[in-house]
XYZ file of C-alpha atoms in Angstrom:
366
model
C -3.187 -20.469 39.239
C -1.801 -17.823 36.893
C -1.463 -20.275 34.012
C -4.872 -21.807 34.699
C -6.611 -18.435 34.654
C -4.833 -17.451 31.438
C -5.814 -20.771 29.857
C -9.449 -20.300 30.904
C -9.567 -16.756 29.508
C -7.932 -17.830 26.242
C -10.405 -20.711 25.911
C -13.306 -18.350 26.568
C -12.076 -15.898 23.896
C -11.453 -18.747 21.465
C -15.023 -19.981 21.830
C -16.278 -16.446 21.347
C -14.257 -16.110 18.133
C -15.704 -19.376 16.775
C -19.259 -18.364 17.656
C -18.928 -14.801 16.396
C -18.912 -14.594 12.563
C -17.704 -10.957 12.570
C -14.240 -11.993 13.751
C -13.930 -14.524 10.933
C -15.100 -11.914 8.424
C -12.515 -9.405 9.638
C -9.702 -11.968 9.664
C -10.314 -13.674 6.318
C -12.891 -11.870 4.167
C -11.362 -8.437 4.740
C -7.888 -9.425 3.397
C -9.385 -10.917 0.243
C -11.559 -7.849 -0.347
C -8.762 -5.329 0.195
C -6.266 -7.253 -1.923
C -8.714 -7.441 -4.822
C -9.735 -3.790 -4.521
C -6.243 -2.355 -4.140
C -4.351 -4.980 -6.129
C -6.502 -4.775 -9.228
C -7.913 -1.271 -8.805
C -4.803 0.692 -7.780
C -1.829 0.990 -10.107
C 0.879 3.599 -10.567
C 1.934 2.186 -13.926
C 1.192 3.963 -17.190
C -0.858 1.684 -19.431
C -3.001 2.516 -22.486
C -2.157 6.231 -22.462
C -4.792 7.977 -24.549
C -2.602 9.879 -26.995
C -3.806 12.012 -29.881
C -1.400 12.501 -32.804
C -2.080 15.460 -35.068
C -0.251 14.388 -38.241
C -0.314 17.766 -40.003
C 2.807 16.812 -41.960
C 2.366 13.623 -43.971
C 6.032 13.001 -44.746
C 7.885 9.782 -44.069
C 9.573 10.766 -40.730
C 6.306 11.924 -39.072
C 4.509 8.796 -40.281
C 7.362 6.678 -38.921
C 6.982 8.383 -35.518
C 3.224 7.752 -35.553
C 3.840 4.057 -36.262
C 6.082 3.875 -33.190
C 3.145 4.843 -31.011
C 0.755 2.512 -32.828
C 2.946 -0.452 -31.980
C 3.694 0.606 -28.404
C 1.705 -1.241 -25.683
C 1.868 1.812 -23.395
C -0.150 4.003 -25.760
C -3.627 3.997 -27.200
C -3.149 6.495 -30.057
C -5.761 8.353 -32.043
C -4.574 9.789 -35.395
C -5.951 12.942 -36.971
C -4.922 15.300 -39.764
C -5.255 18.461 -37.663
C -4.915 19.484 -34.036
C -8.378 21.021 -34.192
C -9.828 17.520 -34.503
C -8.142 16.426 -31.249
C -8.517 19.445 -28.956
C -12.164 18.577 -28.082
C -11.005 15.137 -26.908
C -8.426 16.814 -24.652
C -11.149 19.026 -23.186
C -13.568 16.160 -22.482
C -10.894 13.883 -21.016
C -11.035 11.318 -23.825
C -7.363 12.115 -24.542
C -4.639 12.559 -21.964
C -2.138 14.269 -24.252
C -1.913 15.466 -27.868
C 1.246 15.363 -30.000
C 1.227 17.933 -32.802
C 3.564 17.338 -35.787
C 3.248 20.639 -37.716
C 3.704 21.315 -41.383
C 7.323 21.563 -42.485
C 8.648 18.954 -40.052
C 9.747 16.587 -42.839
C 11.523 19.346 -44.738
C 13.326 20.482 -41.607
C 14.504 16.950 -40.833
C 15.672 16.303 -44.404
C 17.716 19.524 -44.375
C 19.384 18.580 -41.094
C 17.478 21.142 -39.040
C 15.518 20.543 -35.857
C 11.801 19.958 -36.196
C 9.613 21.647 -33.552
C 6.943 19.329 -32.176
C 4.249 20.414 -29.727
C 2.937 18.312 -26.837
C -0.369 19.324 -25.223
C -1.097 17.544 -21.922
C -4.168 17.544 -19.701
C -3.031 19.155 -16.453
C -6.232 18.529 -14.484
C -4.711 15.202 -13.362
C -1.104 16.174 -12.563
C 0.277 12.705 -11.780
C -1.183 10.863 -14.755
C -0.501 13.874 -16.982
C 3.173 13.931 -15.989
C 3.445 10.176 -16.608
C 1.853 10.524 -20.046
C 4.174 13.408 -20.928
C 7.316 11.566 -19.768
C 6.434 8.380 -21.653
C 5.652 10.343 -24.815
C 8.875 12.343 -24.601
C 10.892 9.158 -24.057
C 9.422 7.609 -27.206
C 10.116 10.796 -29.218
C 13.705 10.992 -27.972
C 14.320 7.363 -28.893
C 12.904 7.970 -32.375
C 14.985 11.138 -32.766
C 18.176 9.365 -31.721
C 17.641 6.599 -34.255
C 16.742 9.134 -36.935
C 19.935 11.144 -36.483
C 21.996 7.924 -36.292
C 24.193 9.394 -33.573
C 25.320 7.485 -30.522
C 26.201 8.697 -27.078
C 29.946 8.891 -26.455
C 29.478 6.804 -23.289
C 26.911 4.011 -23.607
C 24.656 3.569 -20.572
C 22.940 0.295 -19.757
C 20.142 0.901 -17.211
C 19.215 -1.846 -14.767
C 16.732 -1.730 -11.895
C 17.448 -3.842 -8.835
C 14.723 -5.777 -6.984
C 12.011 -4.765 -9.506
C 13.360 -5.175 -13.021
C 10.095 -4.382 -14.801
C 9.215 -1.433 -12.512
C 5.841 -2.995 -11.695
C 4.063 -0.750 -9.217
C 2.152 -3.653 -7.695
C 5.439 -5.058 -6.381
C 5.686 -2.078 -4.027
C 1.940 -1.582 -3.523
C 1.044 -5.129 -2.468
C 3.382 -5.107 0.598
C 1.750 -1.829 1.608
C -1.685 -3.386 1.180
C -0.627 -6.266 3.432
C 0.393 -3.644 6.010
C -3.066 -2.036 5.711
C -4.671 -5.446 6.264
C -2.506 -6.154 9.317
C -3.266 -2.754 10.844
C -7.019 -3.041 10.281
C -7.256 -6.623 11.498
C -5.131 -6.094 14.605
C -6.991 -2.955 15.646
C -10.559 -3.852 14.667
C -10.536 -7.378 16.090
C -9.931 -6.239 19.652
C -11.751 -2.887 19.375
C -15.059 -4.341 18.186
C -15.110 -7.512 20.234
C -14.135 -5.905 23.533
C -16.509 -2.974 22.935
C -19.284 -5.526 22.455
C -18.459 -6.998 25.843
C -18.685 -3.555 27.397
C -22.140 -3.108 25.859
C -23.358 -6.509 27.066
C -21.952 -6.087 30.567
C -19.705 -9.170 30.454
C -16.593 -7.058 30.977
C -17.841 -5.949 34.410
C -18.425 -9.607 35.231
C -14.774 -10.318 34.451
C -13.735 -7.461 36.734
C -15.595 -9.171 39.585
C -13.450 -12.315 39.220
C -10.022 -12.751 40.860
C -8.188 -12.202 37.538
C -5.583 -9.462 37.546
C -5.216 -6.738 34.935
C -2.245 -8.518 33.365
C -4.131 -11.819 33.157
C -7.126 -10.114 31.614
C -4.901 -8.360 29.097
C -3.099 -11.566 28.076
C -6.354 -13.503 27.923
C -7.732 -10.936 25.477
C -4.587 -10.556 23.371
C -3.387 -14.136 22.839
C -6.388 -15.482 20.830
C -6.622 -12.412 18.616
C -2.858 -12.348 18.187
C -2.944 -15.924 16.868
C -5.882 -15.102 14.592
C -4.118 -11.979 13.264
C -0.879 -13.874 12.585
C -2.777 -16.562 10.709
C -4.533 -13.863 8.689
C -1.160 -12.245 7.876
C 0.198 -15.455 6.349
C -3.117 -15.935 4.553
C -2.654 -12.471 2.998
C 0.924 -13.388 2.047
C -0.293 -16.507 0.246
C -2.872 -14.464 -1.668
C -0.315 -11.797 -2.608
C 2.147 -14.344 -3.974
C -0.343 -16.638 -5.702
C -2.810 -14.105 -7.142
C -0.528 -11.187 -8.005
C 2.798 -12.936 -8.550
C 4.624 -10.648 -6.119
C 7.943 -12.229 -5.108
C 8.628 -12.889 -1.445
C 12.395 -13.112 -0.990
C 12.567 -13.039 2.798
C 12.100 -15.843 5.290
C 8.785 -16.772 6.884
C 10.394 -16.705 10.323
C 11.427 -13.078 9.845
C 7.921 -12.198 8.667
C 6.529 -13.896 11.773
C 8.808 -11.808 14.011
C 7.907 -8.556 12.230
C 4.182 -9.337 12.349
C 4.374 -10.258 16.039
C 6.106 -7.004 16.946
C 3.586 -4.958 15.002
C 0.596 -6.812 16.447
C 1.695 -5.802 19.937
C 0.912 -2.191 19.123
C -2.092 -2.899 16.859
C -3.882 -5.113 19.394
C -2.992 -2.750 22.225
C -4.391 0.135 20.187
C -7.639 -1.768 19.691
C -7.946 -2.454 23.415
C -7.363 1.218 24.228
C -10.050 2.269 21.731
C -12.594 -0.213 23.096
C -11.817 0.791 26.683
C -12.265 4.482 25.971
C -15.362 4.192 23.777
C -17.203 1.133 25.180
C -19.467 1.354 22.111
C -19.196 -0.778 18.976
C -20.106 1.998 16.550
C -17.636 4.467 18.026
C -14.980 1.769 18.359
C -15.332 0.686 14.712
C -15.098 4.265 13.471
C -12.094 5.048 15.696
C -10.344 1.807 14.720
C -10.862 2.470 11.003
C -9.729 6.074 11.312
C -6.643 5.359 13.428
C -5.543 2.212 11.569
C -6.342 2.846 7.910
C -5.417 6.504 7.350
C -1.945 6.449 8.986
C -0.911 3.411 6.934
C -2.084 4.936 3.659
C -0.970 8.528 4.202
C 2.017 8.509 6.572
C 3.745 5.150 6.187
C 5.474 5.613 2.818
C 3.088 3.093 1.290
C 1.997 5.497 -1.476
C 3.554 8.874 -0.682
C 7.299 9.152 -0.082
C 8.138 10.367 3.399
C 11.209 12.305 2.268
C 9.029 14.658 0.234
C 6.725 15.453 3.171
C 7.028 18.509 5.451
C 8.796 18.154 8.785
C 5.572 17.956 10.822
C 4.222 15.002 8.826
C 7.569 13.215 9.055
C 7.620 13.765 12.820
C 4.134 12.260 13.167
C 5.109 9.319 10.955
C 8.139 8.637 13.189
C 5.860 7.534 16.053
C 3.545 5.389 13.917
C 4.207 1.625 13.924
C 2.873 1.338 10.359
C 5.756 3.463 9.073
C 8.272 0.801 10.130
C 6.020 -2.118 9.190
C 5.759 -0.971 5.555
C 9.552 -0.644 5.316
C 10.033 -4.156 6.719
C 7.421 -5.706 4.429
C 8.755 -4.046 1.284
C 12.250 -5.225 2.205
C 11.107 -8.800 2.851
C 9.071 -8.982 -0.352
C 11.548 -7.395 -2.763
C 15.039 -7.719 -1.236
C 14.920 -10.453 1.405
C 16.353 -10.554 4.919
C 18.406 -7.353 4.807
C 19.260 -7.226 8.502
C 20.940 -3.770 8.599
C 17.601 -2.367 7.466
C 15.261 -4.761 9.276
C 16.795 -4.735 12.758
C 16.457 -0.955 13.464
C 12.848 -0.987 12.246
C 12.024 -4.112 14.265
C 13.476 -2.488 17.392
C 11.268 0.556 16.851
C 8.243 -1.689 16.330
C 9.026 -3.485 19.588
C 9.395 -0.246 21.560
C 6.126 1.135 20.211
C 4.413 -2.178 20.972
C 5.604 -2.090 24.588
C 4.364 1.507 24.830
C 0.876 0.630 23.575
C 0.605 -2.441 25.796
C 1.818 -0.429 28.781
C -0.853 2.203 28.168
C -3.467 -0.536 27.876
C -2.347 -2.183 31.105
C -2.368 1.094 33.021
C -5.848 1.886 31.763
C -7.104 -1.581 32.742
C -5.642 -1.245 36.242
C -7.533 1.985 36.783
C -10.773 0.305 35.742
C -10.194 -2.673 38.023
C -9.458 -0.365 40.937
Protein backbone atom coordinates (compact mmCIF):
# COMPACT_ATOMS: atom_id res chain seq x y z
CA UNK A 1 0.00 0.00 0.00
CA UNK A 2 2.83 2.39 0.81
CA UNK A 3 4.45 1.94 -2.60
CA UNK A 4 1.11 2.16 -4.40
CA UNK A 5 0.20 5.43 -2.71
CA UNK A 6 3.63 6.89 -3.46
CA UNK A 7 3.32 5.80 -7.09
CA UNK A 8 -0.14 7.38 -7.36
CA UNK A 9 1.06 10.67 -5.85
CA UNK A 10 4.13 10.76 -8.10
CA UNK A 11 1.95 10.08 -11.15
CA UNK A 12 -0.44 12.84 -10.12
CA UNK A 13 2.43 15.34 -9.70
CA UNK A 14 3.97 14.23 -13.00
CA UNK A 15 0.73 14.91 -14.85
CA UNK A 16 0.48 18.28 -13.16
CA UNK A 17 4.02 19.16 -14.27
CA UNK A 18 3.21 18.23 -17.89
CA UNK A 19 -0.02 20.23 -17.86
CA UNK A 20 1.46 23.25 -16.10
CA UNK A 21 3.74 25.32 -18.39
CA UNK A 22 5.19 27.32 -15.46
CA UNK A 23 7.14 24.30 -14.22
CA UNK A 24 8.69 23.77 -17.65
CA UNK A 25 9.57 27.47 -17.86
CA UNK A 26 11.27 27.38 -14.46
CA UNK A 27 13.16 24.17 -15.23
CA UNK A 28 14.39 24.94 -18.75
CA UNK A 29 13.82 28.57 -19.77
CA UNK A 30 15.18 29.98 -16.51
CA UNK A 31 18.61 28.26 -16.84
CA UNK A 32 19.05 29.52 -20.39
CA UNK A 33 18.06 33.07 -19.41
CA UNK A 34 20.33 33.22 -16.36
CA UNK A 35 23.30 31.71 -18.17
CA UNK A 36 23.01 34.23 -20.99
CA UNK A 37 22.50 37.18 -18.64
CA UNK A 38 25.28 36.30 -16.20
CA UNK A 39 27.60 34.52 -18.61
CA UNK A 40 27.71 37.28 -21.19
CA UNK A 41 26.80 40.25 -19.00
CA UNK A 42 28.96 39.61 -15.91
CA UNK A 43 32.74 39.55 -16.16
CA UNK A 44 35.53 40.32 -13.72
CA UNK A 45 38.14 40.50 -16.46
CA UNK A 46 39.69 43.77 -17.57
CA UNK A 47 39.05 44.28 -21.28
CA UNK A 48 39.22 47.46 -23.39
CA UNK A 49 40.39 49.68 -20.53
CA UNK A 50 39.73 53.27 -21.57
CA UNK A 51 43.16 54.79 -21.05
CA UNK A 52 44.17 58.35 -21.84
CA UNK A 53 47.86 59.01 -22.53
CA UNK A 54 49.04 62.59 -22.17
CA UNK A 55 52.21 62.54 -24.29
CA UNK A 56 53.64 65.86 -23.11
CA UNK A 57 57.15 64.65 -23.93
CA UNK A 58 57.54 63.61 -27.56
CA UNK A 59 60.85 61.77 -27.21
CA UNK A 60 61.50 58.24 -28.35
CA UNK A 61 61.04 56.43 -24.96
CA UNK A 62 57.62 58.01 -24.24
CA UNK A 63 56.46 57.27 -27.79
CA UNK A 64 57.67 53.68 -27.39
CA UNK A 65 55.61 53.36 -24.18
CA UNK A 66 52.53 54.76 -25.94
CA UNK A 67 52.94 52.19 -28.73
CA UNK A 68 52.92 49.41 -26.12
CA UNK A 69 49.43 50.43 -25.08
CA UNK A 70 48.26 50.85 -28.68
CA UNK A 71 49.12 47.25 -29.42
CA UNK A 72 47.78 45.83 -26.15
CA UNK A 73 44.35 44.11 -26.38
CA UNK A 74 43.56 45.05 -22.77
CA UNK A 75 43.62 48.79 -23.46
CA UNK A 76 41.67 51.20 -25.59
CA UNK A 77 44.05 54.19 -25.52
CA UNK A 78 43.37 57.79 -26.41
CA UNK A 79 46.47 59.93 -27.15
CA UNK A 80 46.71 63.64 -26.46
CA UNK A 81 49.48 66.23 -26.25
CA UNK A 82 48.41 67.59 -22.85
CA UNK A 83 46.71 66.32 -19.72
CA UNK A 84 44.23 69.18 -19.97
CA UNK A 85 42.78 67.55 -23.08
CA UNK A 86 42.09 64.30 -21.17
CA UNK A 87 40.86 65.48 -17.77
CA UNK A 88 37.31 66.19 -19.07
CA UNK A 89 37.09 62.59 -20.29
CA UNK A 90 38.07 61.38 -16.81
CA UNK A 91 35.33 63.55 -15.29
CA UNK A 92 32.59 62.33 -17.66
CA UNK A 93 33.57 58.66 -17.37
CA UNK A 94 34.75 58.32 -20.97
CA UNK A 95 38.22 57.46 -19.60
CA UNK A 96 38.96 55.15 -16.71
CA UNK A 97 42.53 56.31 -16.12
CA UNK A 98 44.98 58.88 -17.52
CA UNK A 99 48.74 58.34 -17.85
CA UNK A 100 50.70 61.59 -17.87
CA UNK A 101 54.23 61.54 -19.37
CA UNK A 102 55.55 65.02 -18.44
CA UNK A 103 58.14 67.13 -20.15
CA UNK A 104 61.72 66.10 -19.42
CA UNK A 105 61.01 62.37 -19.21
CA UNK A 106 63.20 61.55 -22.23
CA UNK A 107 66.10 63.61 -20.93
CA UNK A 108 65.87 61.96 -17.53
CA UNK A 109 65.89 58.48 -19.06
CA UNK A 110 68.82 59.26 -21.37
CA UNK A 111 70.87 60.54 -18.42
CA UNK A 112 70.17 57.40 -16.41
CA UNK A 113 67.79 59.11 -14.00
CA UNK A 114 64.29 58.03 -13.06
CA UNK A 115 61.43 59.60 -14.97
CA UNK A 116 58.36 60.53 -12.88
CA UNK A 117 55.11 59.49 -14.53
CA UNK A 118 51.67 60.34 -13.16
CA UNK A 119 48.65 58.02 -13.22
CA UNK A 120 45.19 59.53 -12.65
CA UNK A 121 42.45 56.95 -12.02
CA UNK A 122 38.69 57.33 -11.67
CA UNK A 123 37.93 56.28 -8.10
CA UNK A 124 34.13 56.40 -8.39
CA UNK A 125 34.25 52.72 -9.44
CA UNK A 126 36.80 51.25 -7.01
CA UNK A 127 36.98 47.71 -8.42
CA UNK A 128 37.30 48.62 -12.09
CA UNK A 129 39.55 51.55 -11.20
CA UNK A 130 41.92 49.30 -9.25
CA UNK A 131 41.99 46.81 -12.14
CA UNK A 132 42.77 49.57 -14.64
CA UNK A 133 45.53 50.94 -12.41
CA UNK A 134 47.13 47.51 -11.85
CA UNK A 135 47.09 46.62 -15.55
CA UNK A 136 48.57 50.00 -16.48
CA UNK A 137 51.30 49.74 -13.85
CA UNK A 138 52.17 46.22 -15.00
CA UNK A 139 52.62 47.42 -18.58
CA UNK A 140 54.77 50.37 -17.42
CA UNK A 141 56.95 48.13 -15.25
CA UNK A 142 57.49 45.71 -18.12
CA UNK A 143 58.47 48.59 -20.41
CA UNK A 144 60.79 50.03 -17.76
CA UNK A 145 62.50 46.69 -17.21
CA UNK A 146 63.17 46.26 -20.91
CA UNK A 147 64.36 49.85 -21.18
CA UNK A 148 66.92 49.50 -18.40
CA UNK A 149 68.03 46.11 -19.78
CA UNK A 150 68.40 44.71 -16.28
CA UNK A 151 67.27 41.26 -15.26
CA UNK A 152 66.13 39.96 -11.93
CA UNK A 153 68.80 37.95 -10.10
CA UNK A 154 66.30 35.10 -9.68
CA UNK A 155 64.05 34.52 -12.70
CA UNK A 156 60.41 33.77 -11.85
CA UNK A 157 58.12 31.86 -14.19
CA UNK A 158 54.48 32.37 -13.12
CA UNK A 159 51.94 29.63 -13.78
CA UNK A 160 48.29 29.47 -12.73
CA UNK A 161 46.80 26.07 -11.99
CA UNK A 162 43.27 25.09 -13.09
CA UNK A 163 42.71 28.40 -14.94
CA UNK A 164 45.78 29.23 -16.99
CA UNK A 165 44.31 32.28 -18.71
CA UNK A 166 42.67 33.66 -15.53
CA UNK A 167 39.27 33.78 -17.25
CA UNK A 168 36.71 34.99 -14.75
CA UNK A 169 33.90 33.09 -16.44
CA UNK A 170 35.58 29.82 -15.43
CA UNK A 171 34.81 30.63 -11.79
CA UNK A 172 31.58 32.56 -12.43
CA UNK A 173 29.77 29.93 -14.51
CA UNK A 174 29.86 27.26 -11.74
CA UNK A 175 28.40 29.88 -9.40
CA UNK A 176 25.69 30.66 -11.94
CA UNK A 177 24.84 26.96 -12.12
CA UNK A 178 24.50 27.03 -8.32
CA UNK A 179 22.12 30.01 -8.60
CA UNK A 180 20.05 28.08 -11.16
CA UNK A 181 19.91 24.98 -8.95
CA UNK A 182 18.87 27.00 -5.90
CA UNK A 183 16.16 28.91 -7.76
CA UNK A 184 14.77 25.86 -9.53
CA UNK A 185 14.74 23.63 -6.45
CA UNK A 186 13.06 26.25 -4.27
CA UNK A 187 10.65 27.84 -6.75
CA UNK A 188 9.37 24.60 -8.27
CA UNK A 189 7.93 23.32 -5.01
CA UNK A 190 7.09 26.73 -3.51
CA UNK A 191 4.93 27.91 -6.41
CA UNK A 192 3.27 24.64 -7.31
CA UNK A 193 2.34 23.64 -3.77
CA UNK A 194 1.19 27.19 -2.95
CA UNK A 195 -1.10 26.97 -5.98
CA UNK A 196 -2.61 23.80 -4.55
CA UNK A 197 -3.24 25.58 -1.27
CA UNK A 198 -5.05 28.36 -3.14
CA UNK A 199 -7.19 25.92 -5.13
CA UNK A 200 -8.04 23.77 -2.13
CA UNK A 201 -6.59 20.53 -3.54
CA UNK A 202 -4.12 20.26 -0.67
CA UNK A 203 -6.97 19.92 1.84
CA UNK A 204 -8.41 17.19 -0.36
CA UNK A 205 -5.13 15.30 -0.08
CA UNK A 206 -5.24 15.67 3.71
CA UNK A 207 -8.62 13.92 3.70
CA UNK A 208 -7.11 10.82 2.04
CA UNK A 209 -5.38 8.01 3.98
CA UNK A 210 -1.90 9.19 2.88
CA UNK A 211 0.55 9.86 5.67
CA UNK A 212 2.73 12.94 6.01
CA UNK A 213 5.79 11.02 4.82
CA UNK A 214 3.95 9.69 1.76
CA UNK A 215 2.68 13.15 0.91
CA UNK A 216 6.17 14.58 1.29
CA UNK A 217 7.78 11.94 -0.94
CA UNK A 218 5.00 12.22 -3.50
CA UNK A 219 5.66 15.96 -3.77
CA UNK A 220 9.46 15.76 -3.76
CA UNK A 221 10.25 12.89 -6.15
CA UNK A 222 8.84 14.41 -9.39
CA UNK A 223 10.35 17.83 -8.77
CA UNK A 224 13.63 16.26 -7.69
CA UNK A 225 13.84 14.42 -11.02
CA UNK A 226 12.93 17.59 -12.93
CA UNK A 227 15.54 19.62 -11.01
CA UNK A 228 18.27 17.04 -11.62
CA UNK A 229 17.48 17.00 -15.33
CA UNK A 230 17.62 20.79 -15.36
CA UNK A 231 21.01 20.71 -13.60
CA UNK A 232 22.56 18.54 -16.31
CA UNK A 233 20.88 20.72 -18.93
CA UNK A 234 22.63 23.74 -17.37
CA UNK A 235 25.92 21.83 -17.37
CA UNK A 236 25.58 21.11 -21.09
CA UNK A 237 24.90 24.79 -21.79
CA UNK A 238 27.86 25.92 -19.67
CA UNK A 239 30.28 23.59 -21.44
CA UNK A 240 28.99 24.04 -24.98
CA UNK A 241 28.19 27.78 -25.01
CA UNK A 242 30.92 29.18 -22.76
CA UNK A 243 33.66 26.59 -23.15
CA UNK A 244 34.02 26.10 -19.40
CA UNK A 245 35.88 22.85 -18.69
CA UNK A 246 34.20 20.19 -16.58
CA UNK A 247 36.92 17.97 -15.13
CA UNK A 248 34.86 16.02 -12.61
CA UNK A 249 32.66 13.00 -13.12
CA UNK A 250 28.95 13.14 -13.89
CA UNK A 251 28.24 10.67 -11.10
CA UNK A 252 29.84 12.99 -8.55
CA UNK A 253 27.83 15.92 -9.91
CA UNK A 254 24.68 13.82 -9.58
CA UNK A 255 25.48 13.07 -5.93
CA UNK A 256 26.24 16.72 -5.14
CA UNK A 257 23.08 17.92 -6.89
CA UNK A 258 20.96 15.31 -5.11
CA UNK A 259 22.25 16.32 -1.69
CA UNK A 260 21.64 19.99 -2.39
CA UNK A 261 18.16 19.40 -3.79
CA UNK A 262 17.14 17.82 -0.49
CA UNK A 263 17.47 21.18 1.21
CA UNK A 264 16.29 23.29 -1.76
CA UNK A 265 13.08 21.30 -2.30
CA UNK A 266 12.46 21.12 1.44
CA UNK A 267 12.92 24.89 1.65
CA UNK A 268 10.35 25.36 -1.11
CA UNK A 269 7.84 23.14 0.68
CA UNK A 270 8.33 25.07 3.93
CA UNK A 271 7.77 28.38 2.14
CA UNK A 272 4.60 27.17 0.41
CA UNK A 273 3.27 25.69 3.66
CA UNK A 274 3.82 28.90 5.59
CA UNK A 275 2.58 31.31 2.92
CA UNK A 276 -0.12 29.32 1.07
CA UNK A 277 -0.12 32.13 -1.52
CA UNK A 278 1.64 32.06 -4.89
CA UNK A 279 2.69 35.71 -4.84
CA UNK A 280 4.15 35.52 -1.34
CA UNK A 281 5.72 32.13 -2.07
CA UNK A 282 7.42 33.38 -5.25
CA UNK A 283 8.81 36.44 -3.50
CA UNK A 284 10.02 34.41 -0.50
CA UNK A 285 11.56 31.74 -2.75
CA UNK A 286 13.40 34.34 -4.84
CA UNK A 287 14.61 36.20 -1.76
CA UNK A 288 15.76 33.12 0.16
CA UNK A 289 17.30 31.28 -2.81
CA UNK A 290 18.87 33.97 -4.98
CA UNK A 291 20.44 36.41 -2.49
CA UNK A 292 22.26 33.85 -0.29
CA UNK A 293 23.87 32.22 -3.33
CA UNK A 294 25.05 35.53 -4.77
CA UNK A 295 26.11 37.27 -1.56
CA UNK A 296 27.12 34.61 0.97
CA UNK A 297 28.27 31.57 -0.99
CA UNK A 298 31.68 32.76 -2.21
CA UNK A 299 30.32 32.90 -5.75
CA UNK A 300 31.38 36.54 -6.23
CA UNK A 301 32.63 37.78 -2.86
CA UNK A 302 35.31 35.85 -0.99
CA UNK A 303 34.12 34.55 2.36
CA UNK A 304 37.50 35.01 4.04
CA UNK A 305 37.26 38.77 3.61
CA UNK A 306 33.81 38.98 5.22
CA UNK A 307 33.13 39.86 8.88
CA UNK A 308 32.56 37.06 11.38
CA UNK A 309 28.76 37.46 11.42
CA UNK A 310 28.45 37.02 7.64
CA UNK A 311 30.75 34.00 7.72
CA UNK A 312 28.67 32.47 10.51
CA UNK A 313 25.48 32.92 8.49
CA UNK A 314 27.15 31.46 5.39
CA UNK A 315 28.18 28.37 7.40
CA UNK A 316 24.54 27.25 7.67
CA UNK A 317 23.64 27.93 4.03
CA UNK A 318 23.66 24.92 1.67
CA UNK A 319 24.63 27.17 -1.26
CA UNK A 320 27.97 27.93 0.39
CA UNK A 321 29.02 24.27 0.10
CA UNK A 322 27.37 23.76 -3.29
CA UNK A 323 29.43 26.55 -4.91
CA UNK A 324 32.65 25.05 -3.52
CA UNK A 325 31.75 21.61 -4.88
CA UNK A 326 30.78 22.93 -8.31
CA UNK A 327 33.90 25.05 -8.70
CA UNK A 328 36.01 22.04 -7.72
CA UNK A 329 34.23 19.73 -10.16
CA UNK A 330 34.45 22.21 -13.03
CA UNK A 331 38.05 23.35 -12.62
CA UNK A 332 39.91 20.65 -10.66
CA UNK A 333 37.91 17.42 -10.90
CA UNK A 334 37.00 14.88 -8.24
CA UNK A 335 39.14 16.21 -5.39
CA UNK A 336 37.69 14.02 -2.65
CA UNK A 337 39.44 15.62 0.37
CA UNK A 338 37.62 18.82 -0.54
CA UNK A 339 34.36 17.34 -1.85
CA UNK A 340 33.57 14.85 0.92
CA UNK A 341 33.39 17.35 3.85
CA UNK A 342 31.21 19.70 1.80
CA UNK A 343 28.95 16.85 0.65
CA UNK A 344 28.51 15.72 4.26
CA UNK A 345 27.47 19.24 5.25
CA UNK A 346 25.04 19.38 2.32
CA UNK A 347 23.53 16.07 3.43
CA UNK A 348 23.11 17.20 7.04
CA UNK A 349 21.47 20.46 6.00
CA UNK A 350 19.20 18.55 3.61
CA UNK A 351 18.06 16.21 6.38
CA UNK A 352 17.41 19.25 8.59
CA UNK A 353 15.23 20.96 5.97
CA UNK A 354 13.30 17.78 5.18
CA UNK A 355 12.81 17.12 8.88
CA UNK A 356 11.38 20.60 9.38
CA UNK A 357 9.09 20.08 6.40
CA UNK A 358 7.88 16.73 7.71
CA UNK A 359 7.19 18.10 11.18
CA UNK A 360 5.24 21.00 9.72
CA UNK A 361 3.19 18.64 7.52
CA UNK A 362 2.37 16.40 10.48
CA UNK A 363 0.98 19.35 12.39
CA UNK A 364 -1.24 20.26 9.45
CA UNK A 365 -2.51 16.71 9.05
CA UNK A 366 -3.30 16.52 12.75
